[in-house]
Tab-separated table of C-alpha atoms and ligand atoms in Angstrom:
chain	number	residue	atom	x	y	z
L	216	MET	CA	128.323	91.658	112.388
L	217	ASP	CA	124.639	93.251	113.139
L	218	LEU	CA	122.350	92.973	110.543
L	219	LYS	CA	119.584	94.940	111.684
L	220	ALA	CA	121.876	98.339	112.566
L	221	TYR	CA	123.517	97.729	109.197
L	222	LEU	CA	119.826	97.730	107.239
L	223	GLU	CA	119.022	100.377	109.551
L	224	GLU	CA	121.682	102.391	108.537
L	225	ARG	CA	121.471	101.686	104.582
L	226	ARG	CA	117.990	102.270	104.469
L	227	SER	CA	118.286	105.805	106.182
L	228	LEU	CA	121.160	106.695	103.281
L	229	VAL	CA	118.779	105.015	100.308
L	230	ASN	CA	116.004	107.178	101.836
L	231	ARG	CA	118.085	110.924	101.904
L	232	ALA	CA	119.683	109.861	98.697
L	233	LEU	CA	115.788	109.170	96.970
L	234	GLU	CA	114.580	112.187	98.948
L	235	ALA	CA	117.214	114.284	97.158
L	236	TYR	CA	116.673	113.015	93.541
L	237	LEU	CA	113.019	112.942	93.440
L	238	PRO	CA	111.394	116.129	92.335
L	239	ALA	CA	109.637	118.611	94.776
L	240	VAL	CA	105.598	118.176	95.304
L	241	ARG	CA	104.956	121.525	93.201
L	242	GLY	CA	104.547	122.945	90.213
L	243	PRO	CA	100.805	122.651	88.205
L	244	ALA	CA	101.611	118.943	87.982
L	245	PHE	CA	102.575	118.310	91.880
L	246	ARG	CA	99.156	115.673	92.137
L	247	VAL	CA	101.713	112.903	90.415
L	248	VAL	CA	104.761	113.880	92.183
L	249	GLN	CA	102.816	113.463	95.226
L	250	ALA	CA	101.546	110.066	94.482
L	251	MET	CA	105.133	109.320	93.856
L	252	HIS	CA	106.473	110.378	97.146
L	253	TYR	CA	103.719	108.686	98.823
L	254	SER	CA	104.851	105.149	97.344
L	255	LEU	CA	107.931	105.663	97.762
L	256	PHE	CA	108.129	106.557	101.527
L	257	VAL	CA	105.216	104.498	102.636
L	258	GLY	CA	107.510	102.092	103.674
L	259	GLY	CA	109.363	99.293	101.577
L	260	LYS	CA	112.741	97.489	102.967
L	261	ARG	CA	114.877	99.127	100.322
L	262	LEU	CA	116.388	95.703	99.768
L	263	ARG	CA	117.125	96.112	95.619
L	264	PRO	CA	119.113	99.263	96.686
L	265	ILE	CA	121.034	97.951	99.721
L	266	LEU	CA	122.123	94.767	97.440
L	267	CYS	CA	123.329	96.752	94.892
L	268	LEU	CA	125.313	98.952	97.317
L	269	ALA	CA	126.258	95.920	99.247
L	270	ALA	CA	127.600	94.433	95.850
L	271	ALA	CA	129.403	97.498	95.058
L	272	ALA	CA	131.330	97.228	98.563
L	273	ALA	CA	132.177	93.728	97.876
L	274	VAL	CA	134.418	94.380	94.857
L	275	GLY	CA	135.733	97.474	97.120
L	276	GLY	CA	133.613	99.934	95.371
L	277	ASP	CA	132.612	103.822	96.338
L	278	PRO	CA	129.344	103.677	97.401
L	279	GLY	CA	128.674	107.336	96.810
L	280	GLU	CA	128.805	106.325	93.328
L	281	ALA	CA	126.732	103.625	93.510
L	282	LEU	CA	123.645	105.494	94.841
L	283	PRO	CA	121.891	107.068	91.665
L	284	VAL	CA	121.968	103.247	90.857
L	285	ALA	CA	120.716	101.922	94.029
L	286	CYS	CA	117.373	104.941	93.698
L	287	ALA	CA	116.556	103.826	90.241
L	288	LEU	CA	116.115	100.460	91.126
L	289	GLU	CA	113.685	101.506	93.896
L	290	MET	CA	112.040	103.922	91.555
L	291	VAL	CA	111.449	100.994	89.715
L	292	HIS	CA	110.752	98.412	92.205
L	293	THR	CA	108.077	100.809	93.545
L	294	TYR	CA	106.868	101.307	90.058
L	295	SER	CA	106.073	97.975	89.849
L	296	LEU	CA	104.237	97.376	93.041
L	297	ILE	CA	101.970	100.451	92.295
L	298	HIS	CA	101.008	98.993	89.050
L	299	ASP	CA	100.733	95.373	90.281
L	300	ASP	CA	98.152	96.552	92.816
L	301	LEU	CA	95.988	98.427	90.453
L	302	PRO	CA	92.324	96.898	89.728
L	303	ALA	CA	93.391	95.141	86.263
L	304	MET	CA	96.171	93.399	87.980
L	305	ASP	CA	96.024	92.186	91.487
L	306	ASP	CA	93.391	95.024	92.710
L	307	ASP	CA	94.889	95.557	96.382
L	308	ASP	CA	94.134	97.869	98.970
L	309	LEU	CA	97.058	97.179	101.185
L	310	ARG	CA	100.493	98.148	100.158
L	311	ARG	CA	103.564	98.185	102.653
L	312	GLY	CA	101.203	97.969	105.485
L	313	GLN	CA	98.853	101.262	103.892
L	314	PRO	CA	96.483	101.886	101.416
L	315	THR	CA	97.458	101.390	97.870
L	316	CYS	CA	98.337	104.063	95.519
L	317	HIS	CA	94.892	104.257	93.819
L	318	LYS	CA	92.998	103.821	96.926
L	319	LYS	CA	95.180	106.842	98.576
L	320	PHE	CA	94.605	108.519	95.237
L	321	ASP	CA	92.472	107.429	92.581
L	322	GLU	CA	93.279	105.027	89.697
L	323	ALA	CA	94.514	107.343	86.897
L	324	THR	CA	96.899	108.913	89.328
L	325	ALA	CA	98.394	105.540	90.505
L	326	ILE	CA	98.853	104.699	86.664
L	327	LEU	CA	100.366	108.108	86.067
L	328	ALA	CA	102.527	107.614	89.444
L	329	GLY	CA	104.360	104.527	88.562
L	330	ASP	CA	105.095	105.969	84.960
L	331	GLY	CA	106.648	108.870	86.702
L	332	LEU	CA	108.444	106.890	88.548
L	333	LEU	CA	109.754	104.298	85.983
L	334	THR	CA	110.744	106.986	83.731
L	335	GLU	CA	112.646	109.162	86.919
L	336	ALA	CA	115.045	106.176	87.489
L	337	PHE	CA	116.296	106.488	83.637
L	338	HIS	CA	116.422	110.297	84.606
L	339	THR	CA	118.285	109.320	87.706
L	340	LEU	CA	120.959	107.391	85.857
L	341	ALA	CA	121.453	109.555	82.693
L	342	ALA	CA	121.697	112.443	85.249
L	343	ALA	CA	124.258	111.055	87.143
L	344	ALA	CA	126.572	110.941	84.149
L	345	PRO	CA	128.999	113.752	85.556
L	346	ARG	CA	129.973	111.320	88.192
L	347	PHE	CA	130.913	108.916	85.817
L	348	GLU	CA	133.563	110.555	83.967
L	349	GLY	CA	135.818	108.616	82.262
L	350	ARG	CA	133.556	105.358	83.019
L	351	GLU	CA	130.958	106.454	80.842
L	352	ALA	CA	130.644	102.505	79.318
L	353	VAL	CA	129.890	101.436	82.488
L	354	LEU	CA	126.645	104.036	83.269
L	355	LEU	CA	125.615	102.613	79.672
L	356	GLU	CA	125.847	98.965	80.587
L	357	ILE	CA	124.179	99.790	84.041
L	358	THR	CA	121.430	101.560	81.931
L	359	GLU	CA	120.867	98.940	79.229
L	360	LEU	CA	120.870	96.039	82.516
L	361	LEU	CA	118.021	98.022	84.194
L	362	ALA	CA	115.967	98.570	81.344
L	363	LYS	CA	116.297	95.227	80.460
L	364	ALA	CA	115.968	93.756	83.869
L	365	ALA	CA	112.369	96.258	84.461
L	366	GLY	CA	110.947	95.624	80.598
L	367	TYR	CA	109.449	92.509	78.769
L	368	ARG	CA	112.673	90.138	78.745
L	369	GLY	CA	112.015	90.464	82.562
L	370	MET	CA	109.891	92.037	85.302
L	371	VAL	CA	107.212	93.017	82.470
L	372	GLY	CA	107.753	89.839	80.697
L	373	GLY	CA	107.229	87.869	84.308
L	374	GLN	CA	103.867	89.710	85.313
L	375	MET	CA	102.491	88.769	81.627
L	376	LEU	CA	103.338	84.975	82.265
L	377	ASP	CA	102.134	85.598	85.536
L	378	LEU	CA	98.813	86.658	84.698
L	379	MET	CA	98.653	84.040	81.546
L	380	ALA	CA	98.919	81.432	83.949
L	381	GLU	CA	95.862	82.355	86.303
L	382	GLY	CA	93.294	79.944	86.234
L	383	ARG	CA	95.871	77.075	84.833
L	384	LYS	CA	97.755	74.396	86.348
L	385	ILE	CA	101.382	75.160	85.468
L	386	SER	CA	104.471	73.108	86.554
L	387	PHE	CA	107.335	73.699	88.850
L	388	LYS	CA	109.675	74.852	86.202
L	389	GLU	CA	106.655	76.934	84.513
L	390	LEU	CA	106.855	78.598	88.121
L	391	GLU	CA	110.390	79.159	88.416
L	392	LEU	CA	110.560	80.798	84.871
L	393	ILE	CA	107.827	82.999	86.429
L	394	HIS	CA	109.839	84.107	89.144
L	395	ARG	CA	113.175	84.341	87.173
L	396	PHE	CA	111.126	87.170	85.268
L	397	LYS	CA	108.831	88.713	87.818
L	398	THR	CA	111.077	88.988	91.056
L	399	GLY	CA	114.260	87.771	90.020
L	400	ALA	CA	115.586	90.087	87.196
L	401	LEU	CA	115.217	92.936	89.164
L	402	LEU	CA	116.919	91.541	92.402
L	403	THR	CA	120.043	89.781	89.726
L	404	ALA	CA	119.985	93.183	88.486
L	405	ALA	CA	120.742	94.625	91.533
L	406	THR	CA	123.697	92.925	92.509
L	407	ARG	CA	125.116	93.056	88.688
L	408	ALA	CA	124.774	96.898	88.818
L	409	GLY	CA	126.717	97.134	92.398
L	410	ALA	CA	129.277	94.993	90.945
L	411	LEU	CA	129.387	97.147	87.676
L	412	VAL	CA	129.372	100.326	89.600
L	413	GLY	CA	132.105	99.399	91.987
L	414	GLY	CA	134.332	98.505	89.728
L	415	GLY	CA	134.224	94.546	89.813
L	416	SER	CA	136.619	92.434	87.513
L	417	ARG	CA	134.070	90.042	85.228
L	418	VAL	CA	134.635	87.259	87.261
L	419	GLU	CA	133.472	89.224	90.225
L	420	VAL	CA	130.691	90.832	88.009
L	421	ALA	CA	129.831	86.924	87.405
L	422	ALA	CA	129.392	85.843	90.678
L	423	LEU	CA	127.988	88.404	91.743
L	424	THR	CA	125.185	87.627	89.294
L	425	GLY	CA	125.259	84.211	90.059
L	426	TYR	CA	124.271	85.300	93.929
L	427	GLY	CA	121.489	87.717	92.675
L	428	GLU	CA	119.978	85.102	90.799
L	429	ARG	CA	119.777	82.696	93.310
L	430	PHE	CA	118.775	85.063	95.761
L	431	GLY	CA	116.023	86.247	93.659
L	432	LEU	CA	114.560	82.874	93.625
L	433	ALA	CA	114.974	82.019	97.329
L	434	PHE	CA	113.423	86.022	98.135
L	435	GLN	CA	110.419	84.620	95.928
L	436	ILE	CA	109.995	81.095	97.714
L	437	THR	CA	110.121	82.761	101.259
L	438	ASP	CA	107.752	85.654	99.858
L	439	ASP	CA	105.422	82.879	99.177
L	440	LEU	CA	105.895	81.441	102.641
L	441	LEU	CA	105.153	84.315	104.237
L	442	ASP	CA	102.097	84.593	102.423
L	443	VAL	CA	100.864	81.247	104.045
L	444	GLU	CA	102.375	81.705	107.132
L	445	GLY	CA	103.005	85.658	107.787
L	446	THR	CA	100.078	87.967	109.360
L	447	THR	CA	98.766	90.828	107.301
L	448	GLU	CA	100.490	93.149	109.978
L	449	GLU	CA	103.875	91.464	109.346
L	450	ILE	CA	103.544	91.423	105.607
L	451	GLY	CA	102.078	95.117	104.828
L	452	LYS	CA	99.462	93.235	102.295
L	453	PRO	CA	96.453	90.765	103.025
L	454	ALA	CA	97.960	87.655	104.294
L	455	GLY	CA	96.533	84.281	102.497
L	456	SER	CA	95.904	86.152	99.084
L	457	ASP	CA	97.674	83.694	97.099
L	458	GLU	CA	95.468	80.797	98.216
L	459	GLN	CA	92.190	83.279	97.961
L	460	ARG	CA	92.909	83.980	94.327
L	461	GLN	CA	94.578	80.315	93.721
L	462	LYS	CA	97.809	81.678	92.744
L	463	ALA	CA	100.502	79.323	91.146
L	464	THR	CA	103.668	79.464	94.440
L	465	TYR	CA	105.905	76.999	95.915
L	466	PRO	CA	103.633	76.095	98.772
L	467	ALA	CA	100.856	75.306	96.690
L	468	LEU	CA	102.789	73.463	93.929
L	469	VAL	CA	105.341	71.237	96.243
L	470	GLY	CA	103.968	72.020	100.095
L	471	LEU	CA	105.519	73.832	102.753
L	472	GLU	CA	108.463	71.774	103.886
L	473	ALA	CA	109.848	71.156	100.368
L	474	SER	CA	109.805	75.162	99.425
L	475	ARG	CA	111.273	75.593	103.144
L	476	GLN	CA	114.043	73.127	101.558
L	477	TRP	CA	114.392	74.446	98.025
L	478	ALA	CA	114.841	78.302	99.821
L	479	GLN	CA	117.466	76.819	102.073
L	480	ARG	CA	119.794	75.325	99.209
L	481	LEU	CA	119.448	78.480	96.809
L	482	VAL	CA	120.644	80.428	99.914
L	483	GLU	CA	123.337	77.949	100.682
L	484	GLU	CA	124.172	78.442	96.638
L	485	ALA	CA	124.237	81.867	96.884
L	486	VAL	CA	126.288	82.115	99.974
L	487	ALA	CA	128.747	79.534	98.196
L	488	GLU	CA	128.974	82.854	95.204
L	489	LEU	CA	130.504	84.850	97.699
L	490	GLU	CA	133.524	82.972	98.752
L	491	PRO	CA	136.116	84.786	96.709
L	492	PHE	CA	134.759	88.085	98.646
L	493	GLN	CA	135.434	87.279	101.959
L	494	ASP	CA	134.653	89.821	104.717
L	495	ARG	CA	133.947	92.215	101.850
L	496	ALA	CA	130.944	90.231	101.217
L	497	ALA	CA	129.756	89.633	105.053
L	498	PRO	CA	126.452	92.081	104.612
L	499	LEU	CA	125.552	90.243	101.420
L	500	ARG	CA	125.996	86.482	103.315
L	501	GLU	CA	123.906	87.501	106.323
L	502	LEU	CA	121.237	89.016	104.237
L	503	ALA	CA	120.763	85.641	102.129
L	504	GLN	CA	120.610	83.637	105.308
L	505	TYR	CA	118.272	86.531	106.925
L	506	LEU	CA	115.805	85.589	103.862
L	507	LEU	CA	115.124	82.381	105.665
L	508	VAL	CA	113.979	83.698	109.043
L	509	ARG	CA	112.475	86.880	107.666
L	510	ARG	CA	108.823	88.176	108.528
L	511	SER	CA	108.177	90.872	106.492
W	51	GRG	C1	103.294	95.551	87.051
W	51	GRG	C2	105.042	95.675	85.499
W	51	GRG	C3	104.515	94.988	86.616
W	51	GRG	C4	105.180	93.924	87.441
W	51	GRG	C5	104.724	93.880	88.843
W	51	GRG	C6	107.379	92.641	91.471
W	51	GRG	C7	105.722	92.615	90.496
W	51	GRG	C8	105.660	92.694	88.979
W	51	GRG	C9	104.767	92.273	91.214
W	51	GRG	C10	104.756	92.524	93.042
W	51	GRG	C11	104.004	91.228	93.133
W	51	GRG	C12	104.588	90.485	94.230
W	51	GRG	C13	103.868	90.788	95.686
W	51	GRG	C14	105.596	89.820	94.115
W	51	GRG	C15	106.250	89.011	95.063
W	51	GRG	C16	107.754	89.104	95.202
W	51	GRG	C17	108.005	91.189	95.651
W	51	GRG	C18	108.181	91.856	94.691
W	51	GRG	C19	107.605	91.362	96.526
W	51	GRG	C20	107.789	92.737	97.439
W	51	GRG	O1	109.091	92.832	97.499
W	51	GRG	P1	109.578	93.557	98.700
W	51	GRG	O2	109.145	92.628	99.968
W	51	GRG	O3	108.661	94.886	98.853
W	51	GRG	O4	111.016	93.940	98.766
W	51	GRG	P2	108.848	96.541	99.893
W	51	GRG	O5	107.971	97.025	100.192
W	51	GRG	O6	109.883	96.123	100.741
W	51	GRG	O7	109.771	96.940	98.929
């Protein structure tokens, strides 16, 4: 399959849906909506929504039903990037190749834009209820899943662990735990939610969850590798910033070659989870392999 064409088509499908779900930039509080639009549409690969749609397709689901779930995932992800870039966290000036939200607007507006996107994600899910007539339990399960993945049991917890690890030597096990929470939880939620919304069996949902867990870790390792090997232009944020901040990363802990090998092994394990789906999982297979060669 032509992965590039597939990704472009999916990205524009997701972007059109996001445009439709997001409120228009008007009303007395238009500035916060403007900042939400800015961070959402300034760039981004739309990886989480694409994974969700691909997982739904792998179990024979309807992509139309999966779209609100896919968009909610992207809103939560973009909120996390806005807050991660704030002066109180990573204090970054560049994200998705453009000024970060607090640089383009101001710090208070960026905090509110993140809050606005996080809450809008759950509004999008709740508002999708009419499409789930007779399947409301699935929507509820996905809502709980996203709340857990985004919150202190997932991404928020991972960010806390990451901040607590700053300036301290940590073990490989600790690093993996941070990344399972910080990056892995939302990526895993993407494939699991896709499998659920697509009507997958318990066995299929478990396989796609296993795929997501391995994908999430491999994604983080390749993210760490890109920080060392990529350029600022390629990654849309300052290259080499992990080393500059003395962040615990896979390359810093085990070296470049061992990191590459670990990512390769995780990708192989992720792909193995897809065996029962045969051709319907072709995009998920290609996406996992793409991790090993990605430059952005
Ligand atoms: C502030 C609650 C809170 C959480 C922040 C996800 C996160 C937790 C911080 C982001 C820091 C970071 C750069 C993590 C590495 C992995 C990652 C999430 C990279 C960015 O995701 P991409 O590459 O970004 O999918 P795009 O812009 O393509 O959507």
